[in-house]
């Protein structure tokens, strides 16, 4: 047996399949069509607002492709990979009114994507698909897209990088997202190769009227995915408003600070066009694959070579035949359509046999469609099938002009389709204006004793005050009424009124049966129904139907389960649920936990998964289970929030054995040595698994949760595959508390974070990795012990007694954070906002993701009148407070310090502000001036315009050499231009040399006063301004 790769933090290490179709139907089928069927026949039109790349469908100066790419980053960028929260989860729709997500582009992008929202295409997945589409539309690389993202139901934490941030804050923010410094630079460059900065969002960086359509491009090719953003930066010719211009004086030149974070090493590597494209493919995939910890992504979505599309069964008017209709889509990217003579569909009867006459239908007609890189031919299918024998599956043959044939059998499974229940479209209709829906369905007569329901999934626009443009996805189930019997089928009908005005986007599912016997015709588009229902005019004598085996599933059908006993001597086996595997007995189908894995002991994933191999992986565990056809999980206990599900919901075939079921999405095919779910494993004859009342000097407190975004115990920690309570207690000796978590983790502390709360003792049900007779917490659950020496200086203490049924233990003593009134010589002023586009305190700053405290910030700011902490780990100093900074409620400053969970350190855009009244504030520096003479014989000439500003395409006013530096001074520029007759400074940090001024340069109309930007390295001197050069001359 080959080695298995463990899983960590609930995330699979997945690799793309090479050379093989997915097995149809797949959970990603809807996304596959949205991504690849873009134009021509069957077009889903997902790219219509971003193709071509220059498309400004949302308004002049707004390249929609750039906005789609930005949405991907903004949605992902609040991720916290340390806590497994945030990431690409669609939460941006709830965050549009905060100051981190300015401009109309986010809302218009999400509004458009909301048209594609469904149970099989989440907004988060659509945002990921939008990154792929926008990059490809502009000539960039193919960014692989996986499915499986779950949409958030509320706003995430703040934390989108802002232009005014310092480089230390940027690096901390990207580290939180899981990006290294080189990756920070790469994803910024890749994201800023499209579009520009708009006056509407950043009027201080792009003054109104200063750029065409009020958009200043981030590079000279705003509608091309190229590396101009890199090469122009390195050549000092960039006009990127986040590198040059007003941003420099405002300290908002964020691209410059990010790009130069490693002294341009990464940017120089990106100067190679091929390296740029390859790097962007990698880093943008990492961006969209950054997801919450409980999300398991699918394999990358690739187009099928052959895919059935819109396959449908309809009862003909003769009442004795079914019309099989739809299309066989053939990928013609590498197999030209002109080389195909036609396709042949060969099907099996209801019982999987050949009692169906010719059992084949052929077609030569075709329709053509395409995407960015793919092309397709659609071959229409139309065949009459006798209702007496029915249909269960089919295979496809693609016939070529050279008389050869390519066979497709769905990876050995055939393409399943069920004739047990079907939507009868001609007798169904939708009035889109009112949303009045009438649905007719047919159920085979052998299933008429079972209930039949209509499930409607539909979109309703939101009316919330946060401006969320994404409609809500609602579900409704309506019982269907039995009607006339026609031949082997019986009619059922239902009516429903779809509210919200988006009825055409509804999806309809006909469900026959309940519990373990459910078959459905699912995910039918309501928009394909006519506005008028036709009357069924056919008739046939009501008849009975017999089946020799349970019917095969349709593309949208949940199969009726079959439980069999494993028999290794049997020559052939049919697909079913195996009652016994080795020494383990089938429990049933179970859900994953609400916020964590149901089984947490170990995990594996591989494409040839079988029940037997999973059992071997989990040897020694009480429970094991398979999920999603290729995943295996082990454990000695089940998460308390995992619940039993109908066995029919575990309907995904094992990747390595087509006769076995291996769970499904969020469904585990669960096996146990006891064949029943228990909170704890069965005791062994030699010892009993139980809570230990005392461990060394510590006494048991109870089961508690982790804090909200912070550790409950944060002083020290370690992890060990031989974890025991005793080893953790020894490690934490000298601390007031210790706790074990997740079977193998140990945490210490002198206080428990205030947001940690008591949990049911049964939640701490995971045994210790090093001792199966001790409990070591669970996912997000601490087995908490105390030595009774809790701190007495805590501002607030709460006591929670344990449940009466549990062993008597000391109460839980929990310290809560507070706002420190004094940190000598400073006193608390309150909670204050940042300034409007400027820092409230701008003299000095630093950040720390692990060690920030109020005391450390006070020490750093010694000598300043003010200091303030922000966002848990940032420290700012200053002698004056920005005039636009305003007081906010003290409760707004609610984030605890990264170095002390008992202190508050502001919040997003909120400063925990302190003042030292007795500090002597140094007098402000004298206002800057333009020196008339400089050492070396240089004399001030005048303030000149840039030639390029007067005549686009012209050269610089001084074009011989160019330099840029955040420490630029007049003296430094003079030294750089030694040997030339002229030098000039511009934009505070740029230096240009030459012997003559370009003829397009003219003296500024307002004289030297227009060169009014202080030098970046010496605020007492002027170094030009936007498109203004402070020019000095000397004889050489």
PDB file of C-alpha atoms in Angstrom, residues 681-920:
ATOM      1  CA  UNK A 681     -15.260   5.050  23.551  1.00  0.00           C
ATOM      2  CA  UNK A 682     -16.170   1.731  25.114  1.00  0.00           C
ATOM      3  CA  UNK A 683     -14.087   1.080  28.275  1.00  0.00           C
ATOM      4  CA  UNK A 684     -11.411  -1.564  28.056  1.00  0.00           C
ATOM      5  CA  UNK A 685     -10.970  -4.378  30.576  1.00  0.00           C
ATOM      6  CA  UNK A 686      -7.736  -2.884  31.943  1.00  0.00           C
ATOM      7  CA  UNK A 687      -8.680   0.765  32.501  1.00  0.00           C
ATOM      8  CA  UNK A 688     -11.631   3.155  32.318  1.00  0.00           C
ATOM      9  CA  UNK A 689     -11.734   6.352  30.338  1.00  0.00           C
ATOM     10  CA  UNK A 690     -12.824   9.110  32.711  1.00  0.00           C
ATOM     11  CA  UNK A 691     -12.253  12.684  33.803  1.00  0.00           C
ATOM     12  CA  UNK A 692      -9.270  13.012  36.147  1.00  0.00           C
ATOM     13  CA  UNK A 693     -10.248  15.108  39.207  1.00  0.00           C
ATOM     14  CA  UNK A 694      -6.622  16.034  40.004  1.00  0.00           C
ATOM     15  CA  UNK A 695      -3.328  16.081  38.097  1.00  0.00           C
ATOM     16  CA  UNK A 696      -0.289  16.951  40.257  1.00  0.00           C
ATOM     17  CA  UNK A 697      -1.138  20.237  42.039  1.00  0.00           C
ATOM     18  CA  UNK A 698      -3.948  21.030  39.573  1.00  0.00           C
ATOM     19  CA  UNK A 699      -7.661  20.330  40.015  1.00  0.00           C
ATOM     20  CA  UNK A 700     -10.173  19.805  37.234  1.00  0.00           C
ATOM     21  CA  UNK A 701     -12.229  22.914  36.374  1.00  0.00           C
ATOM     22  CA  UNK A 702     -14.323  21.784  33.428  1.00  0.00           C
ATOM     23  CA  UNK A 703     -14.634  21.900  29.663  1.00  0.00           C
ATOM     24  CA  UNK A 704     -14.323  25.443  28.238  1.00  0.00           C
ATOM     25  CA  UNK A 705     -14.229  27.014  24.787  1.00  0.00           C
ATOM     26  CA  UNK A 706     -11.387  28.933  23.225  1.00  0.00           C
ATOM     27  CA  UNK A 707     -11.779  32.713  23.281  1.00  0.00           C
ATOM     28  CA  UNK A 708     -13.360  34.731  20.490  1.00  0.00           C
ATOM     29  CA  UNK A 709     -10.444  34.948  18.058  1.00  0.00           C
ATOM     30  CA  UNK A 710      -7.881  34.480  20.858  1.00  0.00           C
ATOM     31  CA  UNK A 711      -6.534  31.592  22.893  1.00  0.00           C
ATOM     32  CA  UNK A 712      -8.188  31.017  26.260  1.00  0.00           C
ATOM     33  CA  UNK A 713      -4.699  30.362  27.694  1.00  0.00           C
ATOM     34  CA  UNK A 714      -1.999  32.318  25.896  1.00  0.00           C
ATOM     35  CA  UNK A 715       1.162  32.298  28.044  1.00  0.00           C
ATOM     36  CA  UNK A 716       2.818  29.167  26.613  1.00  0.00           C
ATOM     37  CA  UNK A 717       1.984  26.075  24.592  1.00  0.00           C
ATOM     38  CA  UNK A 718       3.329  22.991  22.868  1.00  0.00           C
ATOM     39  CA  UNK A 719       1.998  20.009  20.902  1.00  0.00           C
ATOM     40  CA  UNK A 720       3.022  16.361  21.131  1.00  0.00           C
ATOM     41  CA  UNK A 721       1.764  13.093  19.672  1.00  0.00           C
ATOM     42  CA  UNK A 722       2.406  11.550  23.130  1.00  0.00           C
ATOM     43  CA  UNK A 723       0.329  14.128  25.010  1.00  0.00           C
ATOM     44  CA  UNK A 724      -0.973  13.281  28.478  1.00  0.00           C
ATOM     45  CA  UNK A 725      -2.492  15.371  31.240  1.00  0.00           C
ATOM     46  CA  UNK A 726       0.572  14.705  33.360  1.00  0.00           C
ATOM     47  CA  UNK A 727       3.039  15.940  30.726  1.00  0.00           C
ATOM     48  CA  UNK A 728       0.987  19.072  30.140  1.00  0.00           C
ATOM     49  CA  UNK A 729       0.758  19.752  33.897  1.00  0.00           C
ATOM     50  CA  UNK A 730       4.536  19.401  34.224  1.00  0.00           C
ATOM     51  CA  UNK A 731       5.099  21.744  31.282  1.00  0.00           C
ATOM     52  CA  UNK A 732       2.755  24.339  32.818  1.00  0.00           C
ATOM     53  CA  UNK A 733       4.126  24.139  36.360  1.00  0.00           C
ATOM     54  CA  UNK A 734       4.427  27.684  37.655  1.00  0.00           C
ATOM     55  CA  UNK A 735       1.266  28.800  35.849  1.00  0.00           C
ATOM     56  CA  UNK A 736      -2.198  29.027  37.401  1.00  0.00           C
ATOM     57  CA  UNK A 737      -3.931  27.085  34.635  1.00  0.00           C
ATOM     58  CA  UNK A 738      -3.241  24.401  32.075  1.00  0.00           C
ATOM     59  CA  UNK A 739      -5.500  22.870  29.495  1.00  0.00           C
ATOM     60  CA  UNK A 740      -5.331  20.205  26.812  1.00  0.00           C
ATOM     61  CA  UNK A 741      -7.024  20.462  23.436  1.00  0.00           C
ATOM     62  CA  UNK A 742      -7.538  18.393  20.309  1.00  0.00           C
ATOM     63  CA  UNK A 743      -5.887  15.329  21.868  1.00  0.00           C
ATOM     64  CA  UNK A 744      -2.314  16.560  21.454  1.00  0.00           C
ATOM     65  CA  UNK A 745      -2.106  20.274  22.343  1.00  0.00           C
ATOM     66  CA  UNK A 746      -1.169  21.826  25.707  1.00  0.00           C
ATOM     67  CA  UNK A 747      -1.747  25.455  26.772  1.00  0.00           C
ATOM     68  CA  UNK A 748      -0.684  27.376  29.909  1.00  0.00           C
ATOM     69  CA  UNK A 749      -1.684  30.683  31.446  1.00  0.00           C
ATOM     70  CA  UNK A 750      -2.209  32.669  34.619  1.00  0.00           C
ATOM     71  CA  UNK A 751      -5.710  33.709  33.568  1.00  0.00           C
ATOM     72  CA  UNK A 752      -8.430  32.536  31.208  1.00  0.00           C
ATOM     73  CA  UNK A 753      -9.580  34.937  28.511  1.00  0.00           C
ATOM     74  CA  UNK A 754     -12.922  36.575  29.255  1.00  0.00           C
ATOM     75  CA  UNK A 755     -14.517  35.400  26.014  1.00  0.00           C
ATOM     76  CA  UNK A 756     -13.854  31.757  26.905  1.00  0.00           C
ATOM     77  CA  UNK A 757     -17.049  30.165  28.193  1.00  0.00           C
ATOM     78  CA  UNK A 758     -18.077  26.962  29.927  1.00  0.00           C
ATOM     79  CA  UNK A 759     -19.066  24.097  27.612  1.00  0.00           C
ATOM     80  CA  UNK A 760     -20.825  20.769  28.280  1.00  0.00           C
ATOM     81  CA  UNK A 761     -18.430  18.250  29.723  1.00  0.00           C
ATOM     82  CA  UNK A 762     -19.369  15.851  26.923  1.00  0.00           C
ATOM     83  CA  UNK A 763     -17.846  18.309  24.432  1.00  0.00           C
ATOM     84  CA  UNK A 764     -14.368  17.457  25.759  1.00  0.00           C
ATOM     85  CA  UNK A 765     -14.573  13.927  24.375  1.00  0.00           C
ATOM     86  CA  UNK A 766     -11.218  13.474  22.618  1.00  0.00           C
ATOM     87  CA  UNK A 767      -8.796  11.118  24.300  1.00  0.00           C
ATOM     88  CA  UNK A 768      -5.180  12.101  24.869  1.00  0.00           C
ATOM     89  CA  UNK A 769      -2.790  11.062  22.113  1.00  0.00           C
ATOM     90  CA  UNK A 770      -0.471   9.529  24.712  1.00  0.00           C
ATOM     91  CA  UNK A 771      -3.070   7.949  27.018  1.00  0.00           C
ATOM     92  CA  UNK A 772      -6.418   6.622  25.703  1.00  0.00           C
ATOM     93  CA  UNK A 773      -7.835   6.630  29.249  1.00  0.00           C
ATOM     94  CA  UNK A 774      -7.584  10.396  29.719  1.00  0.00           C
ATOM     95  CA  UNK A 775      -9.562  13.176  28.060  1.00  0.00           C
ATOM     96  CA  UNK A 776      -7.618  15.930  26.283  1.00  0.00           C
ATOM     97  CA  UNK A 777     -10.330  18.376  25.210  1.00  0.00           C
ATOM     98  CA  UNK A 778     -11.566  18.497  21.619  1.00  0.00           C
ATOM     99  CA  UNK A 779     -11.629  20.890  18.676  1.00  0.00           C
ATOM    100  CA  UNK A 780     -12.022  24.402  20.168  1.00  0.00           C
ATOM    101  CA  UNK A 781     -12.507  22.791  23.604  1.00  0.00           C
ATOM    102  CA  UNK A 782     -10.038  22.855  26.523  1.00  0.00           C
ATOM    103  CA  UNK A 783      -9.877  20.262  29.282  1.00  0.00           C
ATOM    104  CA  UNK A 784      -9.132  22.940  31.905  1.00  0.00           C
ATOM    105  CA  UNK A 785      -7.246  22.516  35.198  1.00  0.00           C
ATOM    106  CA  UNK A 786      -6.338  25.088  37.901  1.00  0.00           C
ATOM    107  CA  UNK A 787      -4.001  25.155  40.867  1.00  0.00           C
ATOM    108  CA  UNK A 788      -6.319  27.584  42.696  1.00  0.00           C
ATOM    109  CA  UNK A 789      -3.844  30.485  42.512  1.00  0.00           C
ATOM    110  CA  UNK A 790      -5.794  32.716  40.104  1.00  0.00           C
ATOM    111  CA  UNK A 791      -4.587  36.354  39.952  1.00  0.00           C
ATOM    112  CA  UNK A 792      -6.199  38.781  42.382  1.00  0.00           C
ATOM    113  CA  UNK A 793      -5.564  41.966  40.431  1.00  0.00           C
ATOM    114  CA  UNK A 794      -7.987  41.085  37.636  1.00  0.00           C
ATOM    115  CA  UNK A 795     -10.550  43.859  37.144  1.00  0.00           C
ATOM    116  CA  UNK A 796     -13.479  41.450  36.733  1.00  0.00           C
ATOM    117  CA  UNK A 797     -13.931  37.886  37.946  1.00  0.00           C
ATOM    118  CA  UNK A 798     -16.786  35.525  37.114  1.00  0.00           C
ATOM    119  CA  UNK A 799     -17.417  32.150  38.677  1.00  0.00           C
ATOM    120  CA  UNK A 800     -19.122  29.275  36.855  1.00  0.00           C
ATOM    121  CA  UNK A 801     -19.851  26.175  38.928  1.00  0.00           C
ATOM    122  CA  UNK A 802     -19.673  22.795  37.170  1.00  0.00           C
ATOM    123  CA  UNK A 803     -22.832  20.783  36.421  1.00  0.00           C
ATOM    124  CA  UNK A 804     -24.241  19.018  39.465  1.00  0.00           C
ATOM    125  CA  UNK A 805     -23.866  15.644  37.835  1.00  0.00           C
ATOM    126  CA  UNK A 806     -20.144  16.059  37.310  1.00  0.00           C
ATOM    127  CA  UNK A 807     -17.362  15.545  39.870  1.00  0.00           C
ATOM    128  CA  UNK A 808     -17.073  18.354  42.408  1.00  0.00           C
ATOM    129  CA  UNK A 809     -14.340  20.709  41.237  1.00  0.00           C
ATOM    130  CA  UNK A 810     -13.143  24.220  42.048  1.00  0.00           C
ATOM    131  CA  UNK A 811     -15.030  27.055  40.294  1.00  0.00           C
ATOM    132  CA  UNK A 812     -13.701  28.540  37.059  1.00  0.00           C
ATOM    133  CA  UNK A 813     -11.984  31.854  37.743  1.00  0.00           C
ATOM    134  CA  UNK A 814     -11.810  33.993  34.627  1.00  0.00           C
ATOM    135  CA  UNK A 815     -10.048  37.341  34.358  1.00  0.00           C
ATOM    136  CA  UNK A 816     -11.443  39.834  31.864  1.00  0.00           C
ATOM    137  CA  UNK A 817      -9.609  42.580  29.957  1.00  0.00           C
ATOM    138  CA  UNK A 818      -9.908  46.234  30.903  1.00  0.00           C
ATOM    139  CA  UNK A 819      -8.961  49.710  29.739  1.00  0.00           C
ATOM    140  CA  UNK A 820      -5.901  50.697  31.795  1.00  0.00           C
ATOM    141  CA  UNK A 821      -6.517  54.151  33.309  1.00  0.00           C
ATOM    142  CA  UNK A 822      -2.808  55.013  33.633  1.00  0.00           C
ATOM    143  CA  UNK A 823       0.507  53.896  32.174  1.00  0.00           C
ATOM    144  CA  UNK A 824       2.837  56.393  33.764  1.00  0.00           C
ATOM    145  CA  UNK A 825       3.410  59.111  32.784  1.00  0.00           C
ATOM    146  CA  UNK A 826       0.410  58.673  30.467  1.00  0.00           C
ATOM    147  CA  UNK A 827      -3.298  58.651  31.309  1.00  0.00           C
ATOM    148  CA  UNK A 828      -6.132  57.243  29.256  1.00  0.00           C
ATOM    149  CA  UNK A 829      -7.875  59.825  27.074  1.00  0.00           C
ATOM    150  CA  UNK A 830     -10.406  57.474  25.477  1.00  0.00           C
ATOM    151  CA  UNK A 831     -11.138  55.704  22.218  1.00  0.00           C
ATOM    152  CA  UNK A 832     -10.500  57.862  19.131  1.00  0.00           C
ATOM    153  CA  UNK A 833     -10.882  57.414  15.388  1.00  0.00           C
ATOM    154  CA  UNK A 834      -8.123  57.753  12.833  1.00  0.00           C
ATOM    155  CA  UNK A 835      -8.130  60.981  10.832  1.00  0.00           C
ATOM    156  CA  UNK A 836      -9.865  61.434   7.512  1.00  0.00           C
ATOM    157  CA  UNK A 837      -7.229  60.005   5.177  1.00  0.00           C
ATOM    158  CA  UNK A 838      -4.399  60.665   7.665  1.00  0.00           C
ATOM    159  CA  UNK A 839      -3.092  59.034  10.789  1.00  0.00           C
ATOM    160  CA  UNK A 840      -4.331  60.538  14.051  1.00  0.00           C
ATOM    161  CA  UNK A 841      -0.757  60.186  15.365  1.00  0.00           C
ATOM    162  CA  UNK A 842       1.893  60.356  12.677  1.00  0.00           C
ATOM    163  CA  UNK A 843       5.309  60.849  14.308  1.00  0.00           C
ATOM    164  CA  UNK A 844       6.359  57.227  14.751  1.00  0.00           C
ATOM    165  CA  UNK A 845       4.912  53.727  14.800  1.00  0.00           C
ATOM    166  CA  UNK A 846       5.614  50.023  15.040  1.00  0.00           C
ATOM    167  CA  UNK A 847       3.574  46.811  15.119  1.00  0.00           C
ATOM    168  CA  UNK A 848       3.770  43.351  16.675  1.00  0.00           C
ATOM    169  CA  UNK A 849       1.538  40.390  16.060  1.00  0.00           C
ATOM    170  CA  UNK A 850       2.615  38.674  19.284  1.00  0.00           C
ATOM    171  CA  UNK A 851       4.019  41.094  21.881  1.00  0.00           C
ATOM    172  CA  UNK A 852       2.071  44.350  21.804  1.00  0.00           C
ATOM    173  CA  UNK A 853       1.055  45.744  25.209  1.00  0.00           C
ATOM    174  CA  UNK A 854      -0.013  49.174  26.392  1.00  0.00           C
ATOM    175  CA  UNK A 855       3.214  49.354  28.414  1.00  0.00           C
ATOM    176  CA  UNK A 856       5.486  48.496  25.477  1.00  0.00           C
ATOM    177  CA  UNK A 857       3.800  51.111  23.298  1.00  0.00           C
ATOM    178  CA  UNK A 858       4.174  53.726  26.063  1.00  0.00           C
ATOM    179  CA  UNK A 859       7.892  52.932  26.337  1.00  0.00           C
ATOM    180  CA  UNK A 860       8.320  53.160  22.554  1.00  0.00           C
ATOM    181  CA  UNK A 861       6.620  56.584  22.499  1.00  0.00           C
ATOM    182  CA  UNK A 862       8.613  58.057  25.395  1.00  0.00           C
ATOM    183  CA  UNK A 863       9.047  61.776  24.817  1.00  0.00           C
ATOM    184  CA  UNK A 864       5.873  62.146  22.778  1.00  0.00           C
ATOM    185  CA  UNK A 865       2.755  63.801  24.145  1.00  0.00           C
ATOM    186  CA  UNK A 866       0.435  61.060  22.846  1.00  0.00           C
ATOM    187  CA  UNK A 867       0.534  57.363  22.169  1.00  0.00           C
ATOM    188  CA  UNK A 868      -2.173  54.991  21.061  1.00  0.00           C
ATOM    189  CA  UNK A 869      -2.638  51.306  20.304  1.00  0.00           C
ATOM    190  CA  UNK A 870      -4.752  50.033  17.426  1.00  0.00           C
ATOM    191  CA  UNK A 871      -5.972  46.748  15.948  1.00  0.00           C
ATOM    192  CA  UNK A 872      -4.479  44.739  18.791  1.00  0.00           C
ATOM    193  CA  UNK A 873      -0.889  44.969  17.591  1.00  0.00           C
ATOM    194  CA  UNK A 874      -0.133  48.480  16.315  1.00  0.00           C
ATOM    195  CA  UNK A 875       1.451  51.401  18.198  1.00  0.00           C
ATOM    196  CA  UNK A 876       1.455  55.074  17.151  1.00  0.00           C
ATOM    197  CA  UNK A 877       3.113  58.151  18.660  1.00  0.00           C
ATOM    198  CA  UNK A 878       2.717  61.867  18.119  1.00  0.00           C
ATOM    199  CA  UNK A 879       2.872  65.325  19.639  1.00  0.00           C
ATOM    200  CA  UNK A 880      -0.350  66.451  17.993  1.00  0.00           C
ATOM    201  CA  UNK A 881      -3.623  64.760  17.185  1.00  0.00           C
ATOM    202  CA  UNK A 882      -4.974  65.081  13.634  1.00  0.00           C
ATOM    203  CA  UNK A 883      -7.807  67.622  13.555  1.00  0.00           C
ATOM    204  CA  UNK A 884     -10.137  65.157  11.813  1.00  0.00           C
ATOM    205  CA  UNK A 885      -9.649  62.493  14.498  1.00  0.00           C
ATOM    206  CA  UNK A 886     -12.726  62.273  16.735  1.00  0.00           C
ATOM    207  CA  UNK A 887     -13.697  60.626  19.995  1.00  0.00           C
ATOM    208  CA  UNK A 888     -15.599  57.340  19.746  1.00  0.00           C
ATOM    209  CA  UNK A 889     -17.374  55.224  22.382  1.00  0.00           C
ATOM    210  CA  UNK A 890     -14.865  53.486  24.630  1.00  0.00           C
ATOM    211  CA  UNK A 891     -16.580  50.192  23.837  1.00  0.00           C
ATOM    212  CA  UNK A 892     -15.411  50.558  20.217  1.00  0.00           C
ATOM    213  CA  UNK A 893     -11.850  49.885  21.392  1.00  0.00           C
ATOM    214  CA  UNK A 894     -12.591  46.206  21.962  1.00  0.00           C
ATOM    215  CA  UNK A 895      -9.562  44.315  20.612  1.00  0.00           C
ATOM    216  CA  UNK A 896      -7.203  42.865  23.179  1.00  0.00           C
ATOM    217  CA  UNK A 897      -3.451  43.379  22.904  1.00  0.00           C
ATOM    218  CA  UNK A 898      -1.498  40.637  21.153  1.00  0.00           C
ATOM    219  CA  UNK A 899       0.930  40.519  24.065  1.00  0.00           C
ATOM    220  CA  UNK A 900      -1.571  40.761  26.949  1.00  0.00           C
ATOM    221  CA  UNK A 901      -5.150  39.483  26.594  1.00  0.00           C
ATOM    222  CA  UNK A 902      -6.153  41.458  29.711  1.00  0.00           C
ATOM    223  CA  UNK A 903      -5.489  44.839  28.080  1.00  0.00           C
ATOM    224  CA  UNK A 904      -7.369  46.552  25.274  1.00  0.00           C
ATOM    225  CA  UNK A 905      -5.403  47.802  22.282  1.00  0.00           C
ATOM    226  CA  UNK A 906      -7.950  49.713  20.224  1.00  0.00           C
ATOM    227  CA  UNK A 907      -9.662  48.104  17.216  1.00  0.00           C
ATOM    228  CA  UNK A 908      -9.952  48.606  13.470  1.00  0.00           C
ATOM    229  CA  UNK A 909      -9.741  52.388  12.854  1.00  0.00           C
ATOM    230  CA  UNK A 910      -9.863  52.930  16.626  1.00  0.00           C
ATOM    231  CA  UNK A 911      -7.013  54.172  18.851  1.00  0.00           C
ATOM    232  CA  UNK A 912      -6.757  53.421  22.562  1.00  0.00           C
ATOM    233  CA  UNK A 913      -5.422  56.941  23.177  1.00  0.00           C
ATOM    234  CA  UNK A 914      -3.178  58.050  26.058  1.00  0.00           C
ATOM    235  CA  UNK A 915      -1.751  61.505  26.841  1.00  0.00           C
ATOM    236  CA  UNK A 916       1.133  62.799  28.981  1.00  0.00           C
ATOM    237  CA  UNK A 917       0.113  66.370  29.986  1.00  0.00           C
ATOM    238  CA  UNK A 918       3.537  67.277  31.390  1.00  0.00           C
ATOM    239  CA  UNK A 919       5.553  66.367  28.319  1.00  0.00           C
ATOM    240  CA  UNK A 920       7.230  69.389  26.788  1.00  0.00           C
TER     241      UNK A 920
END
